[in-house]
PDB file of C-alpha atoms in Angstrom:
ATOM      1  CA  UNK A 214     152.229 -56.856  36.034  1.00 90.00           C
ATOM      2  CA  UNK A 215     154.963 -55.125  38.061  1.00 96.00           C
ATOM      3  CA  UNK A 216     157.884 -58.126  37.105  1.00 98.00           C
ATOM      4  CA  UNK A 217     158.437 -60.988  35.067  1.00 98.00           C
ATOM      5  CA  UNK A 218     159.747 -65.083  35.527  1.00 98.00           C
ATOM      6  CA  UNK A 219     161.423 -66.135  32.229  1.00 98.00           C
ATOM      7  CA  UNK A 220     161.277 -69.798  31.954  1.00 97.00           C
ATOM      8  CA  UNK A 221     164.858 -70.519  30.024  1.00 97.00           C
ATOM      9  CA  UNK A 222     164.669 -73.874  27.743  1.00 95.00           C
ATOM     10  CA  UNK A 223     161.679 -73.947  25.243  1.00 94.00           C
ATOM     11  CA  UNK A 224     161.344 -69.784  26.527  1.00 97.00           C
ATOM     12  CA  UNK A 225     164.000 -67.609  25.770  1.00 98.00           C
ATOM     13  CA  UNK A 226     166.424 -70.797  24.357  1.00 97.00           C
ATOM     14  CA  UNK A 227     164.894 -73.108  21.493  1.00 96.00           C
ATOM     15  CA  UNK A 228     166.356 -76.249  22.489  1.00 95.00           C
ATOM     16  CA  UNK A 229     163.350 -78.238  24.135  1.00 91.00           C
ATOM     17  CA  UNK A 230     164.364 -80.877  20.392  1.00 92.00           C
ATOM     18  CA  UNK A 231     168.132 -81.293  21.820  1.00 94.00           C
ATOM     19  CA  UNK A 232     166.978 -82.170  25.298  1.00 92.00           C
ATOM     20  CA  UNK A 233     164.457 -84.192  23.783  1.00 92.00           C
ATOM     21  CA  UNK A 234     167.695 -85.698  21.706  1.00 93.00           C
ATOM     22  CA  UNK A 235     169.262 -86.123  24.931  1.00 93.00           C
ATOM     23  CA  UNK A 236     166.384 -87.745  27.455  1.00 94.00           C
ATOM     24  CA  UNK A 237     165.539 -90.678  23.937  1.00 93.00           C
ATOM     25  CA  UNK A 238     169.305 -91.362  24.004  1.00 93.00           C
ATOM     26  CA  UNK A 239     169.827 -91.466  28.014  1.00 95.00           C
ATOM     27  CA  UNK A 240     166.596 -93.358  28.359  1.00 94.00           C
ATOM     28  CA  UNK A 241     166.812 -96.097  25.466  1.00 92.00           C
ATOM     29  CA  UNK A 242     170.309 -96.566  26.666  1.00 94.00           C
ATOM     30  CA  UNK A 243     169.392 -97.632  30.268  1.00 94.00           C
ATOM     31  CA  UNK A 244     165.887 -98.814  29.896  1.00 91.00           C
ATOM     32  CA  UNK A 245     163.106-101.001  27.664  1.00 82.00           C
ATOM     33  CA  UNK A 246     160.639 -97.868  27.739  1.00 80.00           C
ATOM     34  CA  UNK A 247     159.606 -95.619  24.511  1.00 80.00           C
ATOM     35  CA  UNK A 248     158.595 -92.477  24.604  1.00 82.00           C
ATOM     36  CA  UNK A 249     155.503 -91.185  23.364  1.00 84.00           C
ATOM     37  CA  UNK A 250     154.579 -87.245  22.557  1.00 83.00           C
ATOM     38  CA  UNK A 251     152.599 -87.343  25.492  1.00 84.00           C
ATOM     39  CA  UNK A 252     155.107 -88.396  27.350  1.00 86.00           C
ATOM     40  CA  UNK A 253     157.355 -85.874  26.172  1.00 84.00           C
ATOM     41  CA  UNK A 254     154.967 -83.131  26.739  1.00 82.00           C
ATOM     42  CA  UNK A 255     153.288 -84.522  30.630  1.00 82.00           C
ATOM     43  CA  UNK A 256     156.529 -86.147  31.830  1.00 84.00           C
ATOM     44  CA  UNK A 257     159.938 -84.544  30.466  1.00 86.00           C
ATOM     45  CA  UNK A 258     159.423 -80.809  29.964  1.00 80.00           C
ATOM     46  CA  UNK A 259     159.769 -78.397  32.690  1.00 79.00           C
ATOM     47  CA  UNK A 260     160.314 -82.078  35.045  1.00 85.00           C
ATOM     48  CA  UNK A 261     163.497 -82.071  36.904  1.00 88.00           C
ATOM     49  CA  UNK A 262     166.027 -84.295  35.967  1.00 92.00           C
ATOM     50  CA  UNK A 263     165.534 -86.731  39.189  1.00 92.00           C
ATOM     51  CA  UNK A 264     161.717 -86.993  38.452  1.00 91.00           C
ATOM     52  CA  UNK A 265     162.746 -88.131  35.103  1.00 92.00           C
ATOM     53  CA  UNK A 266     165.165 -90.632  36.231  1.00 95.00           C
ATOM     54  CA  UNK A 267     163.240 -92.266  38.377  1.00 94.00           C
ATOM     55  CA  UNK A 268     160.093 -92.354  36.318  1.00 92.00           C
ATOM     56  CA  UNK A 269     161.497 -94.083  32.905  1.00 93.00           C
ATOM     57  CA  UNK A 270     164.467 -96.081  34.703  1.00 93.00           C
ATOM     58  CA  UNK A 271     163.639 -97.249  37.850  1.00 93.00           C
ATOM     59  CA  UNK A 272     161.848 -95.474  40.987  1.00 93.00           C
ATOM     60  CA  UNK A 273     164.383 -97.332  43.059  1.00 94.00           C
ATOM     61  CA  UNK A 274     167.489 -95.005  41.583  1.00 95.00           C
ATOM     62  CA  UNK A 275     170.157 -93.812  44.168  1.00 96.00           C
ATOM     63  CA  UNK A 276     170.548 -90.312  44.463  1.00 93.00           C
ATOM     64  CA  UNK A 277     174.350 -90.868  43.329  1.00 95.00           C
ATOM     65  CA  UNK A 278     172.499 -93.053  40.600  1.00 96.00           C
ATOM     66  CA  UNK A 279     170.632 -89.880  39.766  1.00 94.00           C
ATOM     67  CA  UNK A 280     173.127 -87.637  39.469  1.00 93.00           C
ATOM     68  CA  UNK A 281     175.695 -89.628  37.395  1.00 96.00           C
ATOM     69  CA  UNK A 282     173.004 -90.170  35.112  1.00 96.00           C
ATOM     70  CA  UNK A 283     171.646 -86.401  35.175  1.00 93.00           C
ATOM     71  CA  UNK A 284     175.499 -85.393  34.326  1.00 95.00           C
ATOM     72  CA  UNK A 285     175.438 -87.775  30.939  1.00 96.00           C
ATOM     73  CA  UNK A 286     172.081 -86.885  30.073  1.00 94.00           C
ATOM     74  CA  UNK A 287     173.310 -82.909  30.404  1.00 94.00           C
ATOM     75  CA  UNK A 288     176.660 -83.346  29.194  1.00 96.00           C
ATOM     76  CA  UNK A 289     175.559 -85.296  26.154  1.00 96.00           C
ATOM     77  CA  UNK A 290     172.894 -82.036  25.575  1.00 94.00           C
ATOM     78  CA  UNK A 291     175.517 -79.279  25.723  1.00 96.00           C
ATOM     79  CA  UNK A 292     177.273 -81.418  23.203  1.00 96.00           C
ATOM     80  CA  UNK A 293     174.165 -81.049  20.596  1.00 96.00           C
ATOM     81  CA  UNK A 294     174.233 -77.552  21.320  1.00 96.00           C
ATOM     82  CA  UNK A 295     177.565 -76.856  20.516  1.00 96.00           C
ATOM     83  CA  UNK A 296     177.562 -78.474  18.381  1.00 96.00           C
ATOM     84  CA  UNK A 297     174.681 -76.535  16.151  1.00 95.00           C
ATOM     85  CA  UNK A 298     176.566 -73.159  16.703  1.00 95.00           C
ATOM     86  CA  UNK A 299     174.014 -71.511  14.402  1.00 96.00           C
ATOM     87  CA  UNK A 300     171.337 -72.119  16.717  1.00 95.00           C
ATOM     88  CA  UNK A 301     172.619 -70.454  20.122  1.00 96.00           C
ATOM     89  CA  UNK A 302     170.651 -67.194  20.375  1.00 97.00           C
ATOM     90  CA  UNK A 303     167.676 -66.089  21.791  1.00 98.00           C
ATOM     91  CA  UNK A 304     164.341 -66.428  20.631  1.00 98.00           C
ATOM     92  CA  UNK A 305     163.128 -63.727  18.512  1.00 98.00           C
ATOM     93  CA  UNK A 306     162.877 -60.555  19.894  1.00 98.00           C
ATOM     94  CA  UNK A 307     163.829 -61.444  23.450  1.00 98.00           C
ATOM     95  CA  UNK A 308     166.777 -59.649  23.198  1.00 98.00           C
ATOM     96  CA  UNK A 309     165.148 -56.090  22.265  1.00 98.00           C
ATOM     97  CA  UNK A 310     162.356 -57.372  24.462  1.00 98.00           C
ATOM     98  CA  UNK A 311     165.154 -57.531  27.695  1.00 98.00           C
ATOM     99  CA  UNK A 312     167.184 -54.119  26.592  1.00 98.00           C
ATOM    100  CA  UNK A 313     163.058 -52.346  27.270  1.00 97.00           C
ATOM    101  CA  UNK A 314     162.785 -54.257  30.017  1.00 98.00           C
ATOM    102  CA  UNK A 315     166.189 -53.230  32.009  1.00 97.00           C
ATOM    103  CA  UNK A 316     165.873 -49.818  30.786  1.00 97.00           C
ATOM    104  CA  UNK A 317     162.617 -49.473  32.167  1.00 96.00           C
ATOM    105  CA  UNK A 318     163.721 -51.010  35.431  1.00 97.00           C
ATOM    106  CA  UNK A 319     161.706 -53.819  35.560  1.00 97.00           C
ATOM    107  CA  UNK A 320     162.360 -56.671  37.852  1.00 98.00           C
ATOM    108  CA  UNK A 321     163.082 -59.649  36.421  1.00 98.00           C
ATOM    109  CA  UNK A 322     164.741 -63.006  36.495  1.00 98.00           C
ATOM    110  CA  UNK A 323     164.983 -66.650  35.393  1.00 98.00           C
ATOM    111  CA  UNK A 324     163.040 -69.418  36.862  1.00 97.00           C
ATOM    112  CA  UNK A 325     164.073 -72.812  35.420  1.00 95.00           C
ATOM    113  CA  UNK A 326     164.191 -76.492  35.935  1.00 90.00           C
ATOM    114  CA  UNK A 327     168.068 -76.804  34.603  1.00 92.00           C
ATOM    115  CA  UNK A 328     171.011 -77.880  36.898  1.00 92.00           C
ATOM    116  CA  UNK A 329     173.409 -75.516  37.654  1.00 93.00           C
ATOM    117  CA  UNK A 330     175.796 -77.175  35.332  1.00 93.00           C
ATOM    118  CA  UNK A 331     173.401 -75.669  32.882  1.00 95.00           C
ATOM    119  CA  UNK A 332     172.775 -72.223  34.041  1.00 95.00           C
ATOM    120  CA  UNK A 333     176.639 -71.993  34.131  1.00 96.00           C
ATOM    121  CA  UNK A 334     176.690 -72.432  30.550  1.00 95.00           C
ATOM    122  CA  UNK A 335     173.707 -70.426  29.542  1.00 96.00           C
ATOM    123  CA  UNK A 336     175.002 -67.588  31.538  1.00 96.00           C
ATOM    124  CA  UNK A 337     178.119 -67.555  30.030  1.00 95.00           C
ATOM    125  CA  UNK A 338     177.099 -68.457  26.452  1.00 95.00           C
ATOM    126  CA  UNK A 339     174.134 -66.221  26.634  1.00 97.00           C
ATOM    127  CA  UNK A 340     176.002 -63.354  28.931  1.00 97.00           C
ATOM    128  CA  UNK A 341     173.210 -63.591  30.735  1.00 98.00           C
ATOM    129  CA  UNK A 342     175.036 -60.970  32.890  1.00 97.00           C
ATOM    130  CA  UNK A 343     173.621 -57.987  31.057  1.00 98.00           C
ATOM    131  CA  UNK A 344     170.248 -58.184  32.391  1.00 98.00           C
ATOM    132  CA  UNK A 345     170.103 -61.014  35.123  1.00 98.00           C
ATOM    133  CA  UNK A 346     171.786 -60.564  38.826  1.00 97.00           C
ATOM    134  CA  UNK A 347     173.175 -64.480  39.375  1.00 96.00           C
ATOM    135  CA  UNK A 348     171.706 -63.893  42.788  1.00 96.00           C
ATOM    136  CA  UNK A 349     168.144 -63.929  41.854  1.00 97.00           C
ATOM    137  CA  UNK A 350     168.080 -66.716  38.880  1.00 97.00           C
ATOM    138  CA  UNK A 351     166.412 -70.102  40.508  1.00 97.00           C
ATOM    139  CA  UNK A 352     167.962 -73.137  39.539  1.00 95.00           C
ATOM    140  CA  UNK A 353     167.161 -76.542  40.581  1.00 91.00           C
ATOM    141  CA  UNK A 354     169.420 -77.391  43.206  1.00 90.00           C
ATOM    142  CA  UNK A 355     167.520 -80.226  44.838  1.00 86.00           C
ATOM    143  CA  UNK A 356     165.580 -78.250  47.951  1.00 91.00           C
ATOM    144  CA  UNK A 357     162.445 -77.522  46.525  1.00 92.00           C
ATOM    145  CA  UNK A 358     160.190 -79.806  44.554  1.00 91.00           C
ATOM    146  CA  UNK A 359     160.029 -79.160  40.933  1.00 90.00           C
ATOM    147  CA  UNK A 360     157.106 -78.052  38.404  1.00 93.00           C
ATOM    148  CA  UNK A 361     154.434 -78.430  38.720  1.00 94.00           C
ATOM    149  CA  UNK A 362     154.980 -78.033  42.333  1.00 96.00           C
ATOM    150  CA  UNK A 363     154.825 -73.730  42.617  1.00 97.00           C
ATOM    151  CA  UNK A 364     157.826 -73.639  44.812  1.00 97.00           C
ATOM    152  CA  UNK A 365     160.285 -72.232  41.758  1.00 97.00           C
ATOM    153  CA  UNK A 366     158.113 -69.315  41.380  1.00 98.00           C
ATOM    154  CA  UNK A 367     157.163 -68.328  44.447  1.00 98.00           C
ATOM    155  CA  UNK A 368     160.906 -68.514  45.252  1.00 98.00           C
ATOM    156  CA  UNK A 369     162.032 -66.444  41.891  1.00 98.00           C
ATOM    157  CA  UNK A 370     159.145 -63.725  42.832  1.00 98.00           C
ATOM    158  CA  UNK A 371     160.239 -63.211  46.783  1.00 98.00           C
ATOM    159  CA  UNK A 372     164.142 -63.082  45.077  1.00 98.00           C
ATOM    160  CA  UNK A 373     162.666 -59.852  42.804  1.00 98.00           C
ATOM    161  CA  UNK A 374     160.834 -58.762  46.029  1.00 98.00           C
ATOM    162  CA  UNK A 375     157.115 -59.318  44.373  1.00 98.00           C
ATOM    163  CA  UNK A 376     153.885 -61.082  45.147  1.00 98.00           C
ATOM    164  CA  UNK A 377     153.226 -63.654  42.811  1.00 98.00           C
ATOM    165  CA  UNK A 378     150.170 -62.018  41.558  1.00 98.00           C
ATOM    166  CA  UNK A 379     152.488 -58.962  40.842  1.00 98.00           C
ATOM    167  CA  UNK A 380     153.861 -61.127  38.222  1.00 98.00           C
ATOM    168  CA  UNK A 381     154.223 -62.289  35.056  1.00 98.00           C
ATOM    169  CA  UNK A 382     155.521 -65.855  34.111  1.00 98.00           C
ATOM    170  CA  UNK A 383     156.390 -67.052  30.792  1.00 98.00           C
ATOM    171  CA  UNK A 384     156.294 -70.555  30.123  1.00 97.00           C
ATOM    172  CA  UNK A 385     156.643 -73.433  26.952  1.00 95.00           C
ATOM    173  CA  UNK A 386     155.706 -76.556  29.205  1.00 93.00           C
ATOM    174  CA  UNK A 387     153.102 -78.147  30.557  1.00 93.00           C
ATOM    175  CA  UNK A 388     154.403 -78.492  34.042  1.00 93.00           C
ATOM    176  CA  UNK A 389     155.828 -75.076  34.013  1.00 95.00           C
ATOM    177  CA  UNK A 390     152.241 -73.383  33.393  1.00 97.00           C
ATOM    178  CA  UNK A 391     150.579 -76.288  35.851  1.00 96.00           C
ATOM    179  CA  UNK A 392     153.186 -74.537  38.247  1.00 96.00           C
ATOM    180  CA  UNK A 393     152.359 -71.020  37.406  1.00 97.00           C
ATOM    181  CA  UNK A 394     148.971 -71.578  37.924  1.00 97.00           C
ATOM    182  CA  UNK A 395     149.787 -72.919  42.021  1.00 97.00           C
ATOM    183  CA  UNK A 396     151.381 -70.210  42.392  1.00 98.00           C
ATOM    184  CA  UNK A 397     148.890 -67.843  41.822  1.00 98.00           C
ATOM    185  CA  UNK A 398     151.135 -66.036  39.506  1.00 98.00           C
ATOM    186  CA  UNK A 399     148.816 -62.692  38.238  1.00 97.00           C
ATOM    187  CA  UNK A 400     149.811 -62.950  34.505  1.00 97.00           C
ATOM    188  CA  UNK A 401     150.673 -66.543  32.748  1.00 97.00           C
ATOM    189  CA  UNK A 402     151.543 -66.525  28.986  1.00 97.00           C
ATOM    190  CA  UNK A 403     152.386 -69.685  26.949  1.00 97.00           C
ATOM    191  CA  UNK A 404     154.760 -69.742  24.126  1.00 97.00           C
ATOM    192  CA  UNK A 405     154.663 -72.159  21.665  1.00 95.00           C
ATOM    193  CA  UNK A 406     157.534 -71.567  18.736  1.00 93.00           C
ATOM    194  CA  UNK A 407     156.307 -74.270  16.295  1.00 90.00           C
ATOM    195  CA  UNK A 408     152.222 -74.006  16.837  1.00 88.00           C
ATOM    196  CA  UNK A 409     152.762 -77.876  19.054  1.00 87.00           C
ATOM    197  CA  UNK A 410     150.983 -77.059  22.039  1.00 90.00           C
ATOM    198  CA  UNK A 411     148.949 -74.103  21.847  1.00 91.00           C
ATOM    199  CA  UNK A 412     145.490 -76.749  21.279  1.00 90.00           C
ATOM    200  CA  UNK A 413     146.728 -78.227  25.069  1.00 90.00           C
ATOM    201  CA  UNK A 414     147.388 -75.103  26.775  1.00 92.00           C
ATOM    202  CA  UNK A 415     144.058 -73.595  25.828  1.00 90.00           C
ATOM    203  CA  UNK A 416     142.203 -76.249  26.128  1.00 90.00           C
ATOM    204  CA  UNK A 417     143.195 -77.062  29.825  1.00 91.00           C
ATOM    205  CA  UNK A 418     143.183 -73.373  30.467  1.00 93.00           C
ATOM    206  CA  UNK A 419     146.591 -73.337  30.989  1.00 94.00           C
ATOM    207  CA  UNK A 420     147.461 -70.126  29.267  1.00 91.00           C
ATOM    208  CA  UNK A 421     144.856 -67.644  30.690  1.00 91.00           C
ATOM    209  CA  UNK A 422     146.880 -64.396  29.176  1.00 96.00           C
ATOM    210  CA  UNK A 423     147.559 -65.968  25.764  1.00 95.00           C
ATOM    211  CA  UNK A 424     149.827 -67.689  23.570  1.00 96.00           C
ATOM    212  CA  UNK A 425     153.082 -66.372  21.662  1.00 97.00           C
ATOM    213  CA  UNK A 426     154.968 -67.795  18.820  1.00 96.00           C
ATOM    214  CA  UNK A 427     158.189 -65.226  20.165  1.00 97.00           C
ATOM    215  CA  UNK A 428     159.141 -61.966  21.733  1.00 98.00           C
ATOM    216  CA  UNK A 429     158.407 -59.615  18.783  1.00 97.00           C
ATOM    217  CA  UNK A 430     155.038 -57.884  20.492  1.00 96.00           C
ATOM    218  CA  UNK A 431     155.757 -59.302  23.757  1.00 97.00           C
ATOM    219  CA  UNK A 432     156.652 -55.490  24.931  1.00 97.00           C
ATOM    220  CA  UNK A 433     153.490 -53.802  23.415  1.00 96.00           C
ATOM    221  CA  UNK A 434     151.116 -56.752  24.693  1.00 96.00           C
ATOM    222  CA  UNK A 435     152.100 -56.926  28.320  1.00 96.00           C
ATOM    223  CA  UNK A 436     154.033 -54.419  29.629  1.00 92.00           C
ATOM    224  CA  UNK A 437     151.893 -51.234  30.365  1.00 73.00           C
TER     225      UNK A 437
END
């Protein structure tokens, strides 16, 4: 492992139950479907917001369509998370984790299915600043498909000037390790907070390096 691909929601932010929040709200407002956990698991996390859309609304969704709704399904999320000011930090360790990292000159960077909108506000929020160059983070901006396509990742490693099997890729969803896995990334690590998803990813080999609960050994266990 020469550099690592953060996935950001679920990853380094606990949030994945606030976007959750937001997709049951946005959904049951504009549609007749429910949403099951394996719906929430196979078809919301790590999805972009257009997949989404058009999956539990209606496949026949304007792109304007689409992004109206994408803005109220995002704005209504950055108002759970501001409004649960006692949540907004990192996941434990992943601070301490990212000083070692920068001060051992690792490449790194953010690879994540959020809107710009979002990454605006993370980077801000988070001052993301202090480890990250803005240049390098991949955001979904609508010209590459999203996970589980491989595109985000081999795009983040070619911005930190690495072969994907140089790198490491952390990941909470399902699509996002599905994605990993296309890409041929070298190293692939699941973490799963609350113990949800860890039967999943092993059993569909989805986490071939190994499942985390947060950053606390993350140093120690994969960075030689």
């Amino acid at each position: 492992m020469q550099g690592i691909l953060f996935d950001f929601n679920g990853t380094m932010f606990l949030d994945s139950d606030l976007h959750e929040e937001a997709w049951i709200n946005l959904i049951k407002k504009y549609s007749k479907q429910e949403l099951s956990e394996a719906d929430i698991i196979h078809s919301i996390h790590g999805k972009t917001n257009d997949i989404i859309l058009r999956h539990f609304i209606s496949a026949d969704l304007t792109d304007e369509q689409v992004e109206q709704l994408s803005d109220e399904k995002e704005a209504y999320y950055r108002e759970r998370v501001l409004a649960h000011p006692e949540r907004i930090h990192f996941t434990k360790g992943l601070e301490a984790a990212l000083d070692t990292l920068k001060a051992n000159q690792i490449p790194m960077t953010i690879a994540s299915a959020s809107p710009k909108v979002n990454m605006d506000f993370y980077w801000e929020t988070f001052a993301l600043a202090k480890w990250f160059d803005p240049e390098k983070i991949v955001y979904h901006n609508g010209t590459f498909p999203g996970k589980p396509a491989p595109d985000i990742f081999l795009i983040a490693a070619k911005k930190i000037e690495l072969a994907p099997a140089d790198c490491l890729v952390i990941e909470d969803s399902y699509s996002g390790l599905q994605a990993a896995q296309r890409a041929q990334i070298g190293t692939i690590v699941a973490i799963d907070p609350f113990g949800k998803n860890r039967g999943i990813f092993e059993a569909e080999g989805l986490a071939k390096d190994g499942v985390i609960e947060d950053f606390t050994n993350f140093i120690s266990t994969y960075v030689k």
